[in-house]
mmCIF file of C-alpha atoms and ligand atoms in Angstrom:
data_model
loop_
_atom_site.group_PDB
_atom_site.id
_atom_site.type_symbol
_atom_site.label_atom_id
_atom_site.label_comp_id
_atom_site.label_asym_id
_atom_site.label_seq_id
_atom_site.Cartn_x
_atom_site.Cartn_y
_atom_site.Cartn_z
ATOM 1 C CA MET A 1 7.607 8.782 -29.625
ATOM 2 C CA LEU A 2 4.201 7.788 -28.191
ATOM 3 C CA THR A 3 1.376 8.636 -30.585
ATOM 4 C CA ASP A 4 -2.072 9.302 -29.113
ATOM 5 C CA LEU A 5 -3.152 5.830 -30.109
ATOM 6 C CA TYR A 6 -0.283 4.070 -28.307
ATOM 7 C CA PHE A 7 -0.483 6.356 -25.285
ATOM 8 C CA ASN A 8 -4.218 5.674 -24.936
ATOM 9 C CA THR A 9 -3.697 1.923 -25.289
ATOM 10 C CA LEU A 10 -1.037 1.964 -22.562
ATOM 11 C CA ARG A 11 -3.123 4.224 -20.362
ATOM 12 C CA ASP A 12 -6.118 1.870 -20.646
ATOM 13 C CA LEU A 13 -3.944 -1.136 -19.905
ATOM 14 C CA ILE A 14 -2.565 0.510 -16.762
ATOM 15 C CA TYR A 15 -6.032 1.549 -15.614
ATOM 16 C CA GLU A 16 -7.576 -1.883 -16.177
ATOM 17 C CA ASN A 17 -4.799 -3.601 -14.262
ATOM 18 C CA THR A 18 -4.189 -1.145 -11.400
ATOM 19 C CA GLY A 19 -6.886 1.560 -11.215
ATOM 20 C CA ILE A 20 -4.168 4.195 -11.660
ATOM 21 C CA VAL A 21 -5.107 7.072 -13.937
ATOM 22 C CA PHE A 22 -2.494 8.680 -16.181
ATOM 23 C CA ASP A 23 -3.596 11.867 -17.859
ATOM 24 C CA ASP A 24 -1.820 13.719 -20.659
ATOM 25 C CA ARG A 25 0.516 15.485 -18.211
ATOM 26 C CA LYS A 26 2.043 12.075 -17.444
ATOM 27 C CA ARG A 27 2.729 11.203 -21.064
ATOM 28 C CA TYR A 28 6.426 12.007 -20.758
ATOM 29 C CA PHE A 29 6.759 9.853 -17.634
ATOM 30 C CA VAL A 30 5.046 6.881 -19.313
ATOM 31 C CA GLU A 31 7.120 7.376 -22.439
ATOM 32 C CA ASN A 32 10.379 7.209 -20.466
ATOM 33 C CA ARG A 33 9.377 4.073 -18.619
ATOM 34 C CA VAL A 34 8.269 2.393 -21.827
ATOM 35 C CA ARG A 35 11.538 3.258 -23.566
ATOM 36 C CA GLU A 36 13.560 1.877 -20.648
ATOM 37 C CA HIS A 37 11.505 -1.326 -20.559
ATOM 38 C CA MET A 38 11.712 -1.855 -24.327
ATOM 39 C CA GLU A 39 15.486 -1.509 -24.147
ATOM 40 C CA GLU A 40 15.665 -4.088 -21.360
ATOM 41 C CA LEU A 41 13.561 -6.498 -23.393
ATOM 42 C CA GLY A 42 15.438 -5.803 -26.623
ATOM 43 C CA ILE A 43 12.234 -4.765 -28.396
ATOM 44 C CA SER A 44 12.293 -1.910 -30.901
ATOM 45 C CA SER A 45 8.680 -1.754 -32.090
ATOM 46 C CA LEU A 46 5.917 -0.338 -29.890
ATOM 47 C CA LYS A 47 3.398 -2.590 -31.551
ATOM 48 C CA GLU A 48 5.381 -5.653 -30.516
ATOM 49 C CA TYR A 49 5.917 -4.236 -27.022
ATOM 50 C CA ILE A 50 2.178 -3.759 -26.465
ATOM 51 C CA TYR A 51 1.525 -7.240 -27.796
ATOM 52 C CA ARG A 52 4.002 -8.622 -25.232
ATOM 53 C CA LEU A 53 2.381 -6.615 -22.425
ATOM 54 C CA LYS A 54 -0.992 -8.094 -23.297
ATOM 55 C CA ARG A 55 0.257 -11.639 -23.743
ATOM 56 C CA ASP A 56 2.890 -12.095 -21.049
ATOM 57 C CA LYS A 57 1.871 -11.542 -17.393
ATOM 58 C CA ASN A 58 5.512 -11.228 -16.319
ATOM 59 C CA VAL A 59 6.179 -8.442 -18.799
ATOM 60 C CA LEU A 60 3.020 -6.674 -17.648
ATOM 61 C CA LYS A 61 4.024 -7.020 -13.978
ATOM 62 C CA ASP A 62 7.435 -5.497 -14.687
ATOM 63 C CA PHE A 63 5.792 -2.633 -16.534
ATOM 64 C CA ILE A 64 3.429 -2.035 -13.589
ATOM 65 C CA SER A 65 6.432 -2.051 -11.301
ATOM 66 C CA LYS A 66 8.039 0.658 -13.424
ATOM 67 C CA ILE A 67 5.079 3.008 -13.425
ATOM 68 C CA THR A 68 4.107 2.720 -9.739
ATOM 69 C CA VAL A 69 5.300 5.330 -7.267
ATOM 70 C CA ASN A 70 6.826 3.485 -4.320
ATOM 71 C CA GLU A 71 7.726 6.508 -2.203
ATOM 72 C CA THR A 72 7.559 5.592 1.503
ATOM 73 C CA TYR A 73 9.646 5.690 4.681
ATOM 74 C CA PHE A 74 9.592 4.570 8.325
ATOM 75 C CA TYR A 75 7.304 6.523 10.628
ATOM 76 C CA ARG A 76 5.677 8.416 7.758
ATOM 77 C CA GLU A 77 2.691 10.347 9.111
ATOM 78 C CA TYR A 78 3.581 9.402 12.665
ATOM 79 C CA TYR A 79 0.258 10.713 14.017
ATOM 80 C CA HIS A 80 -1.455 7.648 12.527
ATOM 81 C CA LEU A 81 0.890 5.303 14.347
ATOM 82 C CA LYS A 82 0.159 7.224 17.534
ATOM 83 C CA ALA A 83 -3.583 6.846 16.937
ATOM 84 C CA LEU A 84 -3.124 3.114 16.268
ATOM 85 C CA ALA A 85 -1.154 2.733 19.518
ATOM 86 C CA TYR A 86 -3.977 4.443 21.375
ATOM 87 C CA LEU A 87 -6.698 2.347 19.738
ATOM 88 C CA VAL A 88 -5.061 -1.046 20.319
ATOM 89 C CA GLN A 89 -4.822 -0.194 23.996
ATOM 90 C CA THR A 90 -8.390 1.037 24.372
ATOM 91 C CA GLU A 91 -10.531 -0.934 21.888
ATOM 92 C CA SER A 92 -11.662 -4.430 22.775
ATOM 93 C CA PHE A 93 -11.657 -6.313 19.476
ATOM 94 C CA GLY A 94 -9.939 -9.298 21.080
ATOM 95 C CA PHE A 95 -6.743 -10.974 19.983
ATOM 96 C CA PRO A 96 -4.813 -11.371 17.807
ATOM 97 C CA VAL A 97 -5.038 -7.781 16.621
ATOM 98 C CA ARG A 98 -5.026 -7.948 12.807
ATOM 99 C CA VAL A 99 -3.617 -5.088 10.752
ATOM 100 C CA LEU A 100 -3.523 -4.695 6.975
ATOM 101 C CA SER A 101 -1.044 -2.396 5.249
ATOM 102 C CA LEU A 102 -2.189 -1.996 1.648
ATOM 103 C CA PRO A 103 -0.281 -0.711 -0.253
ATOM 104 C CA CYS A 104 2.833 -1.610 1.710
ATOM 105 C CA SER A 105 5.368 -0.762 -1.033
ATOM 106 C CA THR A 106 8.904 -1.664 0.142
ATOM 107 C CA GLY A 107 7.807 -2.552 3.683
ATOM 108 C CA GLU A 108 8.502 0.574 5.744
ATOM 109 C CA GLU A 109 4.835 1.036 6.689
ATOM 110 C CA PRO A 110 4.030 -2.500 7.937
ATOM 111 C CA TYR A 111 7.392 -2.713 9.751
ATOM 112 C CA SER A 112 6.694 0.667 11.418
ATOM 113 C CA ILE A 113 3.330 -0.724 12.554
ATOM 114 C CA ALA A 114 5.087 -3.842 13.876
ATOM 115 C CA ILE A 115 7.546 -1.719 15.873
ATOM 116 C CA VAL A 116 4.717 0.333 17.399
ATOM 117 C CA LEU A 117 2.730 -2.766 18.350
ATOM 118 C CA MET A 118 5.802 -4.481 19.806
ATOM 119 C CA GLU A 119 6.297 -1.391 21.949
ATOM 120 C CA VAL A 120 2.726 -1.054 23.206
ATOM 121 C CA LEU A 121 1.371 -4.596 23.453
ATOM 122 C CA GLU A 122 2.855 -6.535 26.340
ATOM 123 C CA ASN A 123 2.736 -9.830 24.592
ATOM 124 C CA PRO A 124 3.876 -9.466 21.004
ATOM 125 C CA VAL A 125 2.260 -12.792 20.081
ATOM 126 C CA LYS A 126 -1.024 -10.921 20.074
ATOM 127 C CA PHE A 127 -0.866 -9.314 16.642
ATOM 128 C CA GLU A 128 -0.535 -10.145 12.960
ATOM 129 C CA ILE A 129 0.330 -7.738 10.154
ATOM 130 C CA THR A 130 -0.324 -8.333 6.470
ATOM 131 C CA GLY A 131 1.408 -6.247 3.818
ATOM 132 C CA VAL A 132 0.004 -6.172 0.270
ATOM 133 C CA ASP A 133 1.219 -4.426 -2.852
ATOM 134 C CA ILE A 134 0.740 -4.868 -6.583
ATOM 135 C CA ASP A 135 4.436 -4.300 -7.278
ATOM 136 C CA ARG A 136 6.383 -7.535 -6.925
ATOM 137 C CA ASN A 137 9.745 -5.767 -7.060
ATOM 138 C CA ALA A 138 8.776 -3.521 -4.154
ATOM 139 C CA LEU A 139 7.680 -6.634 -2.246
ATOM 140 C CA ARG A 140 11.020 -8.299 -2.892
ATOM 141 C CA LYS A 141 12.701 -5.353 -1.174
ATOM 142 C CA ALA A 142 10.177 -5.483 1.645
ATOM 143 C CA LYS A 143 11.003 -9.137 2.300
ATOM 144 C CA GLU A 144 14.723 -8.384 2.193
ATOM 145 C CA GLY A 145 14.259 -5.662 4.817
ATOM 146 C CA VAL A 146 17.410 -3.683 4.010
ATOM 147 C CA TYR A 147 17.093 0.101 4.203
ATOM 148 C CA SER A 148 19.126 3.217 3.500
ATOM 149 C CA ARG A 149 19.527 6.315 5.677
ATOM 150 C CA ARG A 150 16.736 8.019 3.722
ATOM 151 C CA SER A 151 14.188 5.341 4.715
ATOM 152 C CA VAL A 152 15.014 5.392 8.415
ATOM 153 C CA SER A 153 15.657 9.107 8.887
ATOM 154 C CA LYS A 154 12.302 9.763 10.650
ATOM 155 C CA LEU A 155 12.590 6.722 12.922
ATOM 156 C CA PRO A 156 13.598 7.564 16.514
ATOM 157 C CA GLY A 157 17.242 6.565 17.088
ATOM 158 C CA ARG A 158 16.407 4.218 19.961
ATOM 159 C CA TYR A 159 14.194 2.110 17.671
ATOM 160 C CA LEU A 160 16.847 2.041 14.981
ATOM 161 C CA GLU A 161 19.224 0.574 17.538
ATOM 162 C CA LYS A 162 16.696 -1.804 19.015
ATOM 163 C CA TYR A 163 15.089 -3.216 15.868
ATOM 164 C CA PHE A 164 17.819 -3.002 13.193
ATOM 165 C CA ASP A 165 21.337 -4.284 12.573
ATOM 166 C CA ARG A 166 23.712 -1.883 10.917
ATOM 167 C CA ILE A 167 25.189 -3.635 7.897
ATOM 168 C CA GLY A 168 27.127 -0.812 6.272
ATOM 169 C CA GLU A 169 27.996 2.842 6.520
ATOM 170 C CA GLU A 170 24.480 3.891 5.464
ATOM 171 C CA MET A 171 22.547 0.595 5.488
ATOM 172 C CA TRP A 172 20.407 -1.145 8.095
ATOM 173 C CA ARG A 173 18.705 -4.546 8.130
ATOM 174 C CA ILE A 174 15.490 -5.002 10.074
ATOM 175 C CA LYS A 175 15.781 -7.713 12.742
ATOM 176 C CA ASP A 176 14.085 -11.074 12.293
ATOM 177 C CA SER A 177 11.976 -10.407 15.394
ATOM 178 C CA VAL A 178 10.193 -7.614 13.430
ATOM 179 C CA LYS A 179 10.305 -9.364 10.072
ATOM 180 C CA ARG A 180 8.474 -12.352 11.515
ATOM 181 C CA ARG A 181 5.506 -10.143 12.425
ATOM 182 C CA VAL A 182 4.669 -9.256 8.815
ATOM 183 C CA ARG A 183 3.425 -11.469 6.000
ATOM 184 C CA PHE A 184 3.639 -10.069 2.493
ATOM 185 C CA TYR A 185 1.370 -10.812 -0.473
ATOM 186 C CA GLU A 186 1.293 -9.587 -4.047
ATOM 187 C CA GLY A 187 -2.182 -8.390 -4.974
ATOM 188 C CA ASN A 188 -4.460 -5.742 -6.390
ATOM 189 C CA ILE A 189 -6.804 -3.788 -4.123
ATOM 190 C CA LEU A 190 -9.383 -3.877 -6.944
ATOM 191 C CA ASP A 191 -9.362 -7.676 -7.110
ATOM 192 C CA ARG A 192 -12.396 -8.564 -5.028
ATOM 193 C CA LEU A 193 -11.650 -12.253 -4.762
ATOM 194 C CA PHE A 194 -8.044 -11.758 -3.755
ATOM 195 C CA MET A 195 -9.130 -9.239 -1.134
ATOM 196 C CA LYS A 196 -11.732 -11.578 0.357
ATOM 197 C CA GLY A 197 -9.071 -14.251 0.712
ATOM 198 C CA LEU A 198 -7.094 -12.051 3.117
ATOM 199 C CA GLY A 199 -9.627 -12.499 5.931
ATOM 200 C CA ARG A 200 -10.838 -9.740 8.251
ATOM 201 C CA PHE A 201 -8.852 -6.946 9.863
ATOM 202 C CA HIS A 202 -9.340 -4.612 12.814
ATOM 203 C CA TYR A 203 -7.120 -1.878 11.383
ATOM 204 C CA VAL A 204 -6.402 -1.083 7.749
ATOM 205 C CA PHE A 205 -3.761 1.344 6.520
ATOM 206 C CA CYS A 206 -4.494 2.364 2.936
ATOM 207 C CA LYS A 207 -2.311 5.374 2.484
ATOM 208 C CA ASN A 208 -1.150 7.232 -0.581
ATOM 209 C CA LEU A 209 -2.855 4.988 -3.111
ATOM 210 C CA LEU A 210 -6.383 6.355 -3.620
ATOM 211 C CA ILE A 211 -4.888 9.666 -4.820
ATOM 212 C CA TYR A 212 -3.806 7.876 -8.014
ATOM 213 C CA PHE A 213 -7.303 6.506 -8.723
ATOM 214 C CA ASP A 214 -10.376 8.035 -10.367
ATOM 215 C CA ASP A 215 -13.749 8.020 -8.583
ATOM 216 C CA ARG A 216 -14.807 4.687 -10.040
ATOM 217 C CA ALA A 217 -11.673 2.843 -8.896
ATOM 218 C CA ARG A 218 -11.737 4.654 -5.554
ATOM 219 C CA VAL A 219 -15.282 3.474 -4.826
ATOM 220 C CA GLN A 220 -14.384 -0.090 -5.816
ATOM 221 C CA ALA A 221 -11.273 -0.004 -3.596
ATOM 222 C CA VAL A 222 -13.189 1.379 -0.623
ATOM 223 C CA ASN A 223 -15.896 -1.295 -1.049
ATOM 224 C CA ASN A 224 -13.234 -4.010 -1.066
ATOM 225 C CA LEU A 225 -11.618 -2.554 2.064
ATOM 226 C CA TYR A 226 -15.019 -2.482 3.750
ATOM 227 C CA ASP A 227 -15.395 -6.195 3.056
ATOM 228 C CA VAL A 228 -12.085 -7.114 4.700
ATOM 229 C CA MET A 229 -12.792 -5.180 7.885
ATOM 230 C CA VAL A 230 -14.604 -6.201 11.058
ATOM 231 C CA ASP A 231 -17.567 -4.071 12.169
ATOM 232 C CA GLY A 232 -16.216 -0.990 13.916
ATOM 233 C CA GLY A 233 -12.731 -1.520 12.409
ATOM 234 C CA TYR A 234 -10.580 1.518 11.624
ATOM 235 C CA LEU A 235 -9.337 2.707 8.256
ATOM 236 C CA PHE A 236 -6.324 5.029 8.015
ATOM 237 C CA LEU A 237 -5.966 7.086 4.832
ATOM 238 C CA GLY A 238 -3.177 9.383 3.660
ATOM 239 C CA HIS A 239 -3.460 13.066 4.575
ATOM 240 C CA ALA A 240 -4.477 14.031 1.012
ATOM 241 C CA GLU A 241 -7.197 11.387 0.882
ATOM 242 C CA SER A 242 -10.734 11.499 2.177
ATOM 243 C CA ILE A 243 -13.656 9.187 1.604
ATOM 244 C CA SER A 244 -16.379 11.139 3.363
ATOM 245 C CA ARG A 245 -17.853 12.358 0.108
ATOM 246 C CA THR A 246 -17.639 9.085 -1.768
ATOM 247 C CA SER A 247 -18.723 6.629 0.868
ATOM 248 C CA SER A 248 -21.334 6.075 3.531
ATOM 249 C CA LEU A 249 -19.615 2.876 4.583
ATOM 250 C CA PHE A 250 -17.316 4.641 7.037
ATOM 251 C CA GLU A 251 -17.733 7.445 9.523
ATOM 252 C CA PRO A 252 -14.897 9.853 10.289
ATOM 253 C CA VAL A 253 -13.804 9.869 13.930
ATOM 254 C CA LYS A 254 -11.116 11.861 15.687
ATOM 255 C CA VAL A 255 -8.517 9.761 17.475
ATOM 256 C CA GLU A 256 -5.557 11.377 19.235
ATOM 257 C CA GLY A 257 -6.057 14.532 17.173
ATOM 258 C CA THR A 258 -6.236 12.855 13.770
ATOM 259 C CA ILE A 259 -9.125 11.705 11.570
ATOM 260 C CA VAL A 260 -9.559 7.986 10.966
ATOM 261 C CA TYR A 261 -12.563 6.193 9.454
ATOM 262 C CA ARG A 262 -14.633 3.688 11.386
ATOM 263 C CA LYS A 263 -16.504 0.995 9.524
ATOM 264 C CA VAL A 264 -20.260 1.348 9.872
ATOM 265 C CA ARG A 265 -21.768 -1.958 11.057
ATOM 266 C CA GLU A 266 -22.891 -4.182 8.211
ATOM 267 C CA GLU A 267 -26.574 -4.330 9.314
ATOM 268 C CA GLU A 268 -26.676 -0.534 9.642
ATOM 269 C CA GLU A 269 -25.260 -0.219 6.138
ATOM 270 C CA ASP A 270 -28.036 -2.515 4.826
ATOM 271 C CA GLU A 271 -30.605 -0.075 6.201
ATOM 272 C CA TRP A 272 -29.267 2.845 4.108
HETATM 273 C C1 SAM B 1 3.250 5.773 -2.582
HETATM 274 S S1 SAM B 1 3.226 4.053 -2.228
HETATM 275 C C2 SAM B 1 2.465 4.104 -0.616
HETATM 276 C C3 SAM B 1 3.193 3.271 0.416
HETATM 277 C C4 SAM B 1 2.730 3.467 1.862
HETATM 278 N N1 SAM B 1 1.344 3.109 2.036
HETATM 279 C C5 SAM B 1 2.957 4.886 2.324
HETATM 280 O O1 SAM B 1 1.988 5.640 2.439
HETATM 281 O O2 SAM B 1 4.107 5.242 2.602
HETATM 282 C C6 SAM B 1 1.971 3.493 -3.354
HETATM 283 C C7 SAM B 1 2.003 2.000 -3.612
HETATM 284 O O3 SAM B 1 0.752 1.593 -4.185
HETATM 285 C C8 SAM B 1 1.002 0.439 -4.951
HETATM 286 N N2 SAM B 1 -0.179 0.185 -5.816
HETATM 287 C C9 SAM B 1 -0.553 0.868 -6.927
HETATM 288 N N3 SAM B 1 -1.700 0.364 -7.436
HETATM 289 C C10 SAM B 1 -2.070 -0.662 -6.616
HETATM 290 C C11 SAM B 1 -3.178 -1.545 -6.611
HETATM 291 N N4 SAM B 1 -4.148 -1.480 -7.539
HETATM 292 N N5 SAM B 1 -3.244 -2.489 -5.624
HETATM 293 C C12 SAM B 1 -2.268 -2.570 -4.690
HETATM 294 N N6 SAM B 1 -1.200 -1.740 -4.642
HETATM 295 C C13 SAM B 1 -1.102 -0.783 -5.581
HETATM 296 C C14 SAM B 1 2.277 0.793 -5.671
HETATM 297 O O4 SAM B 1 2.935 -0.351 -6.176
HETATM 298 C C15 SAM B 1 3.069 1.546 -4.591
HETATM 299 O O5 SAM B 1 3.981 0.693 -3.946
#
């Protein structure tokens, strides 16, 4: 159904608005999502559909929501949470500790961070967590805070009992005490101005996003992350992601057996 011309137009539109690269192998995936979306909108011509995507921000946002991969769960890559717990107890950045989870998808990552910090910091008033994602539908779920067995299956049982209310056979709602710790915003990691508006963070989790980008978008994203971090702040990337080759802005350090990236001080960076 998608001719080369239409596929390329859609691919460019996705890239310009998200940084995500779709190559030919993903044509079938894009085609399915487009068909589904056109049906929902009651549009039968691709030409009209693309016109709507370009003209109507809401239509574009729903399309982006359809093509993003929101896969996530509580306590994913636990070793990073362990490293964070260690760092917040040993580093002296001062308080409140500020953590950014970008992309946060449906909320499991920032809420996992909140649980860890509530466990290790004596006074839970001392931290703030910001969750950001480009997908407004994922954010809606994050704010709702209702999760299935699949999402919580890696979470230790004692935390499930302590921080969730069971609301059905296979459904749990995160307690308000955790929910209150996280603020969610819709935004694009490649939007420099939006990123600057978030303020500065001591710890940034940017996991399982850069894998979808090409080098150009990856460099832009890493530069924007650098700008929202304090000197010496720590960046956590997904296990398949590494920035050592693309960036001199961060140095890899081993913390509790895992690699995290420490922001090189801004003056030192100027000397490069
Ligand atoms: C696989 S999830 C990762 C969630 C979580 N960090 C984890 O590792 O479990 C990827 C998320 O990136 C979001 N995303 C894609 N492009 C983005 C962009 N340019 N800016 C912000 N978020 C983006 C998607 O909407 C999706 O929710």
